[in-house]
XYZ file of C-alpha atoms in Angstrom:
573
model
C 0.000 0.000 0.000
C 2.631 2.130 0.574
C 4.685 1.747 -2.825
C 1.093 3.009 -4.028
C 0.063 6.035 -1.971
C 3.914 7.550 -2.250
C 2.842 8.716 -6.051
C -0.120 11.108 -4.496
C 2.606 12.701 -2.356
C 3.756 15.151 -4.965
C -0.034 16.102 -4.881
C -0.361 16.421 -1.555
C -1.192 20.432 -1.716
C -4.153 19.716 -4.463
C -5.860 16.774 -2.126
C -5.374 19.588 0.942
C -7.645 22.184 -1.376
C -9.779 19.595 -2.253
C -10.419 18.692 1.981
C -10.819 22.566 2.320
C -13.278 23.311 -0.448
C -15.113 20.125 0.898
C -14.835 21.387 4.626
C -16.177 24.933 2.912
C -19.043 23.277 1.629
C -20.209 20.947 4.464
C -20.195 24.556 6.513
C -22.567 25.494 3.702
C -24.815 22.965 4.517
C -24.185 23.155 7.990
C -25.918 26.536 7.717
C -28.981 25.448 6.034
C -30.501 24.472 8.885
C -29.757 27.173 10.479
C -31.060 29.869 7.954
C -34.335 28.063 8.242
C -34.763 28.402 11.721
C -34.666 31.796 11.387
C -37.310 31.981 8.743
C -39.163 29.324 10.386
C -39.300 31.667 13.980
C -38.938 35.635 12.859
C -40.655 35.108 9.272
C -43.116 32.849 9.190
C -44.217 32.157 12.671
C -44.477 36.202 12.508
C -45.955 36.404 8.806
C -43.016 38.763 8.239
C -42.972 37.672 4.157
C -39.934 40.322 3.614
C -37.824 38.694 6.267
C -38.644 35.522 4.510
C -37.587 37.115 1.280
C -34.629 38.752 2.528
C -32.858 35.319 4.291
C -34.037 33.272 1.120
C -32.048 35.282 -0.960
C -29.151 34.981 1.658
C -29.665 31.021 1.402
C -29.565 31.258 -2.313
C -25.894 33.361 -2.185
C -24.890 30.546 0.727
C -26.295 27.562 -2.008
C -24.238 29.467 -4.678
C -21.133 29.416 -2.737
C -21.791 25.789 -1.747
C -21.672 25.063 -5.546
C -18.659 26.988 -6.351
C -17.042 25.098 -2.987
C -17.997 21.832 -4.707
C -16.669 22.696 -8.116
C -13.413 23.721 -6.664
C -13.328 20.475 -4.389
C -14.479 18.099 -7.558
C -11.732 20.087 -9.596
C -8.995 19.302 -6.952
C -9.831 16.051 -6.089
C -9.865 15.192 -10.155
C -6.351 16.941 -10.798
C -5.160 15.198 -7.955
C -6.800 11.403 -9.068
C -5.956 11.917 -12.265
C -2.125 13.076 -12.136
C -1.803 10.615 -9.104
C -2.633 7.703 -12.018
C -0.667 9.005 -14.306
C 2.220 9.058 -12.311
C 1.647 5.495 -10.857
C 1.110 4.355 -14.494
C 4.415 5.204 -15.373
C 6.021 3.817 -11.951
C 4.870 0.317 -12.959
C 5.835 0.873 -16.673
C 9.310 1.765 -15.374
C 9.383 -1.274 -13.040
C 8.218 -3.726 -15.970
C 11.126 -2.285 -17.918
C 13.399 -3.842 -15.061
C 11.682 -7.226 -15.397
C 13.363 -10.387 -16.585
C 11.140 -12.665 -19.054
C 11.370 -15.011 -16.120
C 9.227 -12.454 -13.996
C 7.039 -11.014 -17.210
C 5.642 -14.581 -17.904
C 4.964 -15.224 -14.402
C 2.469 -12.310 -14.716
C 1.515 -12.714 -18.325
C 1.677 -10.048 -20.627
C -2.148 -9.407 -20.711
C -2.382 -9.450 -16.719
C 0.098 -6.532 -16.807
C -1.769 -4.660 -19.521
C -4.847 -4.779 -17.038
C -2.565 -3.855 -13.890
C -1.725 -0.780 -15.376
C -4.701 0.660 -16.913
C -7.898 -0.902 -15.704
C -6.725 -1.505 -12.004
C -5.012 1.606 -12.131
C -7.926 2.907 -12.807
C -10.095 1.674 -10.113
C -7.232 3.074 -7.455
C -7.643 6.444 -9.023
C -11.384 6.359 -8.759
C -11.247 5.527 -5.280
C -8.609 7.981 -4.526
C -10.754 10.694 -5.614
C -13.881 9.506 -4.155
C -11.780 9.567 -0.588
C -11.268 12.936 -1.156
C -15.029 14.282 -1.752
C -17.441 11.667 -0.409
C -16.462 8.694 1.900
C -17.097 10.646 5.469
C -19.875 12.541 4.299
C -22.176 10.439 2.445
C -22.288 7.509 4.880
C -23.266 9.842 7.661
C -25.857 11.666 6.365
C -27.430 8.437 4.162
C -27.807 6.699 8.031
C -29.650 9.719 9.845
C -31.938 10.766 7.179
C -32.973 7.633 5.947
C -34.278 6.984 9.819
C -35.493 10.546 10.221
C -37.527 10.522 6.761
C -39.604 7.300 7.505
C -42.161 9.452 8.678
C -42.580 12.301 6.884
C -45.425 13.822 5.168
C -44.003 14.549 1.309
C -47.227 16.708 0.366
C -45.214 19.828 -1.069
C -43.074 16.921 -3.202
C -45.017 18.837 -6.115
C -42.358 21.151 -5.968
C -39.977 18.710 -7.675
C -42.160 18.542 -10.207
C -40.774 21.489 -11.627
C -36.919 20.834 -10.423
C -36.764 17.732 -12.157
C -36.965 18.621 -15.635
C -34.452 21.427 -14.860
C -31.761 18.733 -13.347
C -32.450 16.428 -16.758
C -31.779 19.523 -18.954
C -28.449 20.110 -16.736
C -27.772 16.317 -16.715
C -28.776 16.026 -20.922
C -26.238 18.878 -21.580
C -23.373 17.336 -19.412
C -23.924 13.835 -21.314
C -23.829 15.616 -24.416
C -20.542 17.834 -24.042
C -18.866 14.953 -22.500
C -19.823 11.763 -24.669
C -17.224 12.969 -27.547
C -14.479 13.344 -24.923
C -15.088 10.170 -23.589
C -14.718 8.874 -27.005
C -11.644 10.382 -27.895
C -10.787 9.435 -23.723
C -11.027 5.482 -25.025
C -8.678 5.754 -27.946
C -6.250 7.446 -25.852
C -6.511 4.505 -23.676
C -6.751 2.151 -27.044
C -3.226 4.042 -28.019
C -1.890 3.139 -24.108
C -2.743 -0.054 -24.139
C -1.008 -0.533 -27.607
C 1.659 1.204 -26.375
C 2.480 -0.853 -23.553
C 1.101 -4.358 -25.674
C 3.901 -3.401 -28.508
C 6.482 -2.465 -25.583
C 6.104 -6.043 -24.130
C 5.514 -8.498 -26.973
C 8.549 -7.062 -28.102
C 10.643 -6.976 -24.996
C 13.394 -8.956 -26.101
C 14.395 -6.701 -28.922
C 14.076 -3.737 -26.445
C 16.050 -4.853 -24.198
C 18.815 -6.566 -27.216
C 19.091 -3.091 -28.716
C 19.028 -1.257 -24.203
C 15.996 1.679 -25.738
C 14.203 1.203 -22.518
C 14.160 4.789 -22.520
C 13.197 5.681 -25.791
C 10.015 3.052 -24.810
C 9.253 4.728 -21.557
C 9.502 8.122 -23.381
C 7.176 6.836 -26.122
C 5.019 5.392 -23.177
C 4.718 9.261 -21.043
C 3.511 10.897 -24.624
C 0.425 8.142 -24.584
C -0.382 8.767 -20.968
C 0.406 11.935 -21.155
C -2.295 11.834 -23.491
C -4.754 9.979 -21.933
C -4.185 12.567 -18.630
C -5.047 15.154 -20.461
C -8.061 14.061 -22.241
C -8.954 12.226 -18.955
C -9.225 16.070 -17.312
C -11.261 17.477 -19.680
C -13.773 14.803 -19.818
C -14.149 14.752 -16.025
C -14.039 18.483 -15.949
C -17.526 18.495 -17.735
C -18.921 15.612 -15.341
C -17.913 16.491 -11.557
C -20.305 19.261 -13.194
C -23.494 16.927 -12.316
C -23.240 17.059 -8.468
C -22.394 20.920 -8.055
C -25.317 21.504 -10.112
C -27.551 19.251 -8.387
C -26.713 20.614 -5.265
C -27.781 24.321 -6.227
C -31.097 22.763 -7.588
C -31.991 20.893 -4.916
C -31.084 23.844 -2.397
C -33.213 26.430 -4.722
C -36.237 23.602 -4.450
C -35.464 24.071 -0.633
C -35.912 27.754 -0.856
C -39.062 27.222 -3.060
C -40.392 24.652 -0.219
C -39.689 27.235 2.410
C -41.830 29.750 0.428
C -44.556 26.682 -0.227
C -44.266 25.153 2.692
C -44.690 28.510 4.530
C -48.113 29.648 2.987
C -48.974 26.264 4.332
C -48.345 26.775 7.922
C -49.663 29.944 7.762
C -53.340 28.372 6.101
C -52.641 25.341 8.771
C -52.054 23.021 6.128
C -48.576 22.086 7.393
C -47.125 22.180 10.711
C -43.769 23.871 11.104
C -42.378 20.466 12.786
C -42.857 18.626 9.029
C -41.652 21.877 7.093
C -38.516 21.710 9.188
C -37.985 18.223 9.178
C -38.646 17.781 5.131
C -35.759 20.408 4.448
C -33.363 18.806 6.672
C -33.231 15.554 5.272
C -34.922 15.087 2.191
C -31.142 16.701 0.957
C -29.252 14.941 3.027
C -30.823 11.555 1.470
C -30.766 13.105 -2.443
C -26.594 13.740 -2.145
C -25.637 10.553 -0.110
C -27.952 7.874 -2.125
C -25.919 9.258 -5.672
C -22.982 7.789 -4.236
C -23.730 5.642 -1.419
C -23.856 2.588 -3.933
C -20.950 3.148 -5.968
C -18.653 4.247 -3.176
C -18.900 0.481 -1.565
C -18.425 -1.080 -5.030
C -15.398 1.370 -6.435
C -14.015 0.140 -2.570
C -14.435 -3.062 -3.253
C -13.048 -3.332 -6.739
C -9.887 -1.143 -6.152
C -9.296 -3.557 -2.831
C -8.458 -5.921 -5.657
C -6.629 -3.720 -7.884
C -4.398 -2.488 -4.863
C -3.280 -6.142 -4.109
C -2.627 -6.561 -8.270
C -0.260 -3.240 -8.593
C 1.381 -3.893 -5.370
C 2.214 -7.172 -6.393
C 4.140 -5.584 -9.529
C 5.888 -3.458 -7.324
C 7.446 -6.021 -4.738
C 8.787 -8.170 -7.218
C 12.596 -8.150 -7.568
C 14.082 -8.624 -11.082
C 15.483 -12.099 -11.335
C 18.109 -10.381 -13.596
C 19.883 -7.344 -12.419
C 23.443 -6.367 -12.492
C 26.356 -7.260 -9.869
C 27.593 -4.521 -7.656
C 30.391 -2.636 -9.331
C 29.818 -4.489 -13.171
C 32.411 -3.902 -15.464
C 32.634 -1.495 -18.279
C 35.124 -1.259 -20.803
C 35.487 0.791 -24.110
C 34.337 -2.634 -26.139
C 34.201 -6.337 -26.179
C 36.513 -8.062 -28.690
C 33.804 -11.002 -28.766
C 35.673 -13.932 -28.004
C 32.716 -16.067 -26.281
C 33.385 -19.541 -24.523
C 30.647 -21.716 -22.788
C 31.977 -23.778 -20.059
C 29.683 -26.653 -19.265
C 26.341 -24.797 -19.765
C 23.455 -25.966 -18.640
C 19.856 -24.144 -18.379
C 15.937 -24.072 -17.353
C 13.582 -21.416 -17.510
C 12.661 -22.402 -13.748
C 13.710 -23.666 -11.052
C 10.754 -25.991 -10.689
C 11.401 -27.130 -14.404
C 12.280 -30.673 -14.020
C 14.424 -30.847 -17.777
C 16.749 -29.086 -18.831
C 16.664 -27.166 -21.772
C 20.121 -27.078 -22.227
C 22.716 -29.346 -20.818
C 26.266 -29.261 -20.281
C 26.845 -27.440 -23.527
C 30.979 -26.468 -23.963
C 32.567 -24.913 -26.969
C 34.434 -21.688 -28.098
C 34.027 -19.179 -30.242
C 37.447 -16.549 -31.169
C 36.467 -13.195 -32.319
C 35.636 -12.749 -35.717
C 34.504 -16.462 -36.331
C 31.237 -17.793 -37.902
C 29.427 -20.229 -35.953
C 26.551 -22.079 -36.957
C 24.649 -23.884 -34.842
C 22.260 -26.840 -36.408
C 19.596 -29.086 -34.790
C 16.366 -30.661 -34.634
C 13.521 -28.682 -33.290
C 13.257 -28.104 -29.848
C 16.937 -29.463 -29.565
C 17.699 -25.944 -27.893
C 19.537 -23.553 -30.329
C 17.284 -20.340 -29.456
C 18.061 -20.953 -26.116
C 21.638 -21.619 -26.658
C 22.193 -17.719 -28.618
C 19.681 -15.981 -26.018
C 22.019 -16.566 -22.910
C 24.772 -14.244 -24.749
C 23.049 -11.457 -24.284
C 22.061 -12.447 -21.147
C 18.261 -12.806 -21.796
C 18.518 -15.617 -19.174
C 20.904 -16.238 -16.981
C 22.651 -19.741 -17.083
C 21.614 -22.112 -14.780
C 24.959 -24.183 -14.289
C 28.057 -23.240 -15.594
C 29.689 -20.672 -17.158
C 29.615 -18.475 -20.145
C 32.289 -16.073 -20.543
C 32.945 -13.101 -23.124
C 36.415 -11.993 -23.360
C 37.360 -14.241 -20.570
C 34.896 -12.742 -17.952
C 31.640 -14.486 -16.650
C 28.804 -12.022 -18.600
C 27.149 -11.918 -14.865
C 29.959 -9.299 -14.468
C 29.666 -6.904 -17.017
C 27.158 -4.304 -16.793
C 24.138 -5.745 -18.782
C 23.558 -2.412 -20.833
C 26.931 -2.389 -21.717
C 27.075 -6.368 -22.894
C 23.823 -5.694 -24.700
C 25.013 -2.799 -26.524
C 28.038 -4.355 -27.953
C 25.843 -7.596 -29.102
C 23.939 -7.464 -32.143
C 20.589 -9.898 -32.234
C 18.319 -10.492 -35.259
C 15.231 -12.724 -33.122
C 13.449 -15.929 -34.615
C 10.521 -13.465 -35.101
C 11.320 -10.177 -36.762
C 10.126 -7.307 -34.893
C 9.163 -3.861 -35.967
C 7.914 -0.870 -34.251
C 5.295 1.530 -35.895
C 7.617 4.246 -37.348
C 9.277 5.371 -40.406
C 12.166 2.728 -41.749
C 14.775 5.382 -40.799
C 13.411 5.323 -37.059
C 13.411 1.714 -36.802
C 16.752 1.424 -38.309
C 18.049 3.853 -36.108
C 17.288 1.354 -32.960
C 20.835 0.071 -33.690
C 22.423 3.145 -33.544
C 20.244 6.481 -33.226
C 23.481 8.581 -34.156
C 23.967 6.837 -37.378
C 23.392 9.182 -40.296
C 21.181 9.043 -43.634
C 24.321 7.857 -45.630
C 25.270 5.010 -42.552
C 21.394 3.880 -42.794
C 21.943 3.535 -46.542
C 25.045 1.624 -46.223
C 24.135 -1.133 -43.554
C 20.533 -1.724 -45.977
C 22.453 -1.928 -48.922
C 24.654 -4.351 -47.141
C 21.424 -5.912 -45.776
C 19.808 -6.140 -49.580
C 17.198 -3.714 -48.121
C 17.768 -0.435 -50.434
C 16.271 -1.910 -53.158
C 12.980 -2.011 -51.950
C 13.000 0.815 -49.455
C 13.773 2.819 -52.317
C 10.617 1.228 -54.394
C 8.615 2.675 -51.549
C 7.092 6.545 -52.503
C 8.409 7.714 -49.826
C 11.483 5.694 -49.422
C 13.447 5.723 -46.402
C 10.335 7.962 -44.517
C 8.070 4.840 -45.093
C 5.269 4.547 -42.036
C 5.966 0.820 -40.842
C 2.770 -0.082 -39.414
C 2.937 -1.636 -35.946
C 4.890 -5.072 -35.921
C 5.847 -4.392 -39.424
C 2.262 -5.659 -40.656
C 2.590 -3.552 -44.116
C 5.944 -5.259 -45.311
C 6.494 -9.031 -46.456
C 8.149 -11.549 -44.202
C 11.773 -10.922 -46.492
C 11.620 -7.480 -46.155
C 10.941 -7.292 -42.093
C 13.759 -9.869 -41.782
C 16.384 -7.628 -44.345
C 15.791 -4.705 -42.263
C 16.149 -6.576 -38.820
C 19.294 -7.655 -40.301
C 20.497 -4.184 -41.206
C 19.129 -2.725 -37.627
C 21.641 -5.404 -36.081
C 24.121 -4.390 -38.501
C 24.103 -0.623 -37.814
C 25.327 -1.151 -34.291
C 28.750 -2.445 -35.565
C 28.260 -5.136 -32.599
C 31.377 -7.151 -31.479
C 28.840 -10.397 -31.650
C 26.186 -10.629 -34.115
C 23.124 -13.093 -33.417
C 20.967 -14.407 -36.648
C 18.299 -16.783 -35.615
C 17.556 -18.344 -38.181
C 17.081 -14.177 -39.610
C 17.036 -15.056 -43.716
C 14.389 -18.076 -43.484
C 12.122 -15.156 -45.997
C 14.319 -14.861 -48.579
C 15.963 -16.115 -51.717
C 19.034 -18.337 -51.554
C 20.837 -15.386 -53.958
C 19.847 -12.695 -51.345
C 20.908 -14.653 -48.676
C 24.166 -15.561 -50.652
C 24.991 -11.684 -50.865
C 24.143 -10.916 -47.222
C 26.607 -13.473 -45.948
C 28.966 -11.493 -48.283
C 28.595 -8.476 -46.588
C 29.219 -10.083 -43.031
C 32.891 -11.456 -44.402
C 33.324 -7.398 -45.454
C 31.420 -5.140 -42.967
C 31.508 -6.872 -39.968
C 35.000 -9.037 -40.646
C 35.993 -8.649 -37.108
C 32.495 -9.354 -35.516
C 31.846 -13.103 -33.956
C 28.792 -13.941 -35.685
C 26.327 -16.868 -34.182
C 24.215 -18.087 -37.226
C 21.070 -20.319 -36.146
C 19.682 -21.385 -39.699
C 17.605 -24.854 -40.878
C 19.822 -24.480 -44.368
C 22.838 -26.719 -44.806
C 23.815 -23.781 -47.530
C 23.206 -21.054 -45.268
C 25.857 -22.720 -42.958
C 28.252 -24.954 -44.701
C 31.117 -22.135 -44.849
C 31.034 -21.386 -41.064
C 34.132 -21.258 -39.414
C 32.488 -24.434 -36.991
C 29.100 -25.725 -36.901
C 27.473 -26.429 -33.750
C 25.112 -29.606 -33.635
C 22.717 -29.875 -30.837
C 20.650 -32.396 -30.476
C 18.409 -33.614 -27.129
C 19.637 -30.039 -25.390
C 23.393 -30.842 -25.206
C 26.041 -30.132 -28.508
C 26.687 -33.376 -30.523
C 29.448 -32.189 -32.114
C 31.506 -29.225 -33.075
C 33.650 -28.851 -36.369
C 33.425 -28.029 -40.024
C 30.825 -28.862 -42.918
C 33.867 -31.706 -43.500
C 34.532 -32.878 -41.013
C 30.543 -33.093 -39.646
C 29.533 -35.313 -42.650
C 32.323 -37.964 -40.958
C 31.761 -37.597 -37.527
C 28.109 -36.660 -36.935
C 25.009 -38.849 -37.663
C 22.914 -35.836 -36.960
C 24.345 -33.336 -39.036
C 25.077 -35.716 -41.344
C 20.878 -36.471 -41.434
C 19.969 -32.854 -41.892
C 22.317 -32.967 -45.182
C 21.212 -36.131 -46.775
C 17.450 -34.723 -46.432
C 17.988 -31.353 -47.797
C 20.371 -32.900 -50.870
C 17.030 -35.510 -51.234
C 14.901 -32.199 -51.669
C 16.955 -31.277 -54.345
């Protein structure tokens, strides 16, 4: 509860005006009461009708100022809701970005999608609603509801002409605010895309460290969504403010009504007296009686869910003191690697897996599916940690160095090729967002990527829809390819990155890794004998642990495996 109610510290001033407005406005009322007494004994017990007059307009200036109290108060308590959200929105955000994928899929992606907009939601209704109703309403909903029971509701006549006033007010408030709470939903639509494209893409985030850049992209949405948020609710807290100077003019109008009765002996003062106390106090506190218990009861929920998000430790995080250095070379070795995803995983996904890698080799790693290559490449850039073993870089267990400085110097084109909405230029720039127009061109020529960004009308300012929807599978994977490429990386990871295209594109690719990035150690995951067969050493898993380790010569003598995946392909052919 605490991590939670730190965020509406910064607010603390705005929630204090909203208490004092409120406190402004129960005096209001407070005085009510007390105004009609005086009518009650000095006008109308004395048929003095200009006293009568004179106090009644006095009640209508203290009604006015209880409705100006109330604005102020609903204004307040929305600025301070609102911002408050806002701000713990983009705590949580910033604590996701800290997550490993180990603590992610423990939540789900679509669990944390709810935590921080629908639940965070809930907690900023209720925080508001503390501020403006919880001690009043309950308290006067329990002594009028008794006090009412027997009242005579003869002059209820009046409301006859109230009513139609209040649904005029209340038609005119729905009408103003159902566009903003239109454009209020696809603010939210454009949040929760936001954060769905942020986290189905994680990996690549973190690969190319723009947490950053996301959480900056992330504050324009909410931003956003604040703002729209404020002016929608702006035009509702309108409802009760206006309500309340209705239903305290009807009160003047029953004191005038009500009065000519007494004085014909139609109504005793006792029932005048006791009408105008309470029938208000019953009108204000049943509006929100209802909804203030449910709103409690639903944010109870949503404070244990964002709390939850908040305790949780990163199962990844960086030593004290990790090293630094100007840049790796990108000589990688694993020592007797072994891996799960859990703890409470009985297999292993990976099991005593040892070989080396020098920098500026090719290595190609071949296997069966499910035989654990993905794996094998992901624990480089520390995605996971190992679970046994070691795997060094440079002769230094990875643990050490700081992990936005190992991810930074590694270059990783995923199984799935991932895109962010954007222009090409933006999305290249994820590798290196100091590169210039003439870099950008280079690394997609190398990539076989300028061709066809060129094609495009507006060439290298092409809108990439979200996930890359609007380009071919070849394409998305060229320009992951020349993303990777643009950071110069001392390690370069392909999985399995040219599956989309011709074997003459993928030909000339590989022929810009021997020339652009000579000196870079390059981990090739690919199903393609071809795509492989001139690595420096191929890597054959198979059943989680490496089979064997050598050339495309020396495999076809020594490894059944590898030897398999060749006869079948040369079959094909």
């Amino acid at each position: 509860m605490k991590r939670i109610l730190k965020y509406i510290v910064p607010y603390i001033g705005t929630v204090l005006l909203a208490v004092m407005f409120m406190i402004f406005d129960v005096i209001c009322v407070m005085l009510e009461p007390y105004l009609m007494s005086r009518i009650i004994e000095n006008g109308i017990m004395k048929g003095n009708t200009s006293y009568i007059v004179n106090v009644g307009i006095l009640m209508v200036l203290v009604a006015i100022f209880a409705a100006f109290s109330g604005v102020m108060n609903a204004r307040c308590s929305a600025k301070a809701g609102v911002s408050f959200a806002a701000d713990l929105r983009a705590g949580i955000f910033s604590k996701v970005q800290e997550f490993s994928f180990e603590n992610i899929d423990k939540f789900s992606t679509e669990s944390l999608v709810t935590r921080m907009t629908n639940d965070v939601t809930h907690i900023q209704h209720t925080v508001t609603m503390c501020m403006r109703i919880m001690v009043r309403a309950p308290l006067m909903f329990l002594f009028a509801i008794f006090m009412t029971l027997t009242l005579n509701a003869s002059i209820s006549s009046i409301f006859i002409f109230i009513v139609p006033i209040l649904a005029l007010s209340l038609a005119l408030i729905i009408i103003k605010s159902t566009p903003l709470f239109g454009i209020m939903q696809k603010a939210m639509d454009k949040l929760n895309g936001t954060i769905r494209e942020n986290l189905m893409n994680v990996r690549v985030v973190k690969s190319f460290v723009r947490q950053e850049d996301e959480k900056e992209k992330f504050n324009k949405a909410n931003t956003h969504l604040m703002e729209t948020s404020l002016r929608a609710m702006y035009i509702v807290i309108l409802n009760m403010p206006i309500m309340s100077l209705l239903l305290n003019v009807s009160t003047v109008l029953i004191v005038w009504f009500g009065g000519n009765q007494i004085i014909n002996s139609t109504m005793t003062v006792a029932e005048l007296s006791a009408y105008l106390n309470y029938i208000n106090h019953i009108l204000f506190s049943l509006m929100m009686f209802s909804m203030m218990f449910i709103n409690m009861t639903r944010a109870s929920a949503s404070f244990k869910r964002v709390s939850e998000v908040f305790t949780t430790e990163s199962t990844l995080k960086n030593i004290k003191n990790p090293i630094i250095t100007e840049k790796l070379s990108g000589n990688v070795t694993f020592k007797d690697v072994s891996f799960k995803y859990s703890s409470t995983q009985k297999e292993y996904v990976l099991k005593n897996v040892s070989f080396e890698a020098k920098k500026g080799e090719v290595i190609a790693v071949v296997g069966g599916t499910g035989s654990g290559k993905t794996t094998l490449v992901q624990l480089i850039p520390r995605l996971f940690d190992v679970t046994e073993g070691e795997l060094l870089i440079d002769g230094v267990d990875i643990k050490e160095y700081d992990i936005d400085f190992l991810r930074e110097n590694i270059g990783v084109v995923l199984q799935k090729n991932t895109l962010f909405s954007g222009s090409v230029s933006e999305n290249l720039r994820w590798g290196n967002e100091h590169a210039t127009d003439e870099e950008i061109e280079f690394f997609a020529r190398a990539a076989q990527a300028h061709e066809f960004i060129t094609a495009f009308p507006d060439g290298y300012n092409t809108y990439i829809d979200q996930g890359g929807a609007n380009l071919s599978g070849g394409q998305r994977q060229r320009l992951c390819i020349a993303r990777a490429m643009i950071k110069r990386p001392a390690i370069l990871i392909l999985d399995d990155s040219t599956s989309a295209v011709d074997t003459a594109t993928e030909r000339n690719i590989r022929e810009s890794f021997n020339t652009v990035l000579k000196d870079t150690t390059t981990f090739i995951i690919a199903q393609r004998i071809s795509s492989v067969r001139d690595a420096d050493k191929i890597v054959v898993m198979n059943n989680s642990t490496v089979e064997a380790v050598g050339t495309h010569e020396e495999l076809l003598k020594t490894s059944e495996t590898y030897r398999e995946i060749y006869e079948s392909q040369q079959g094909v052919k």
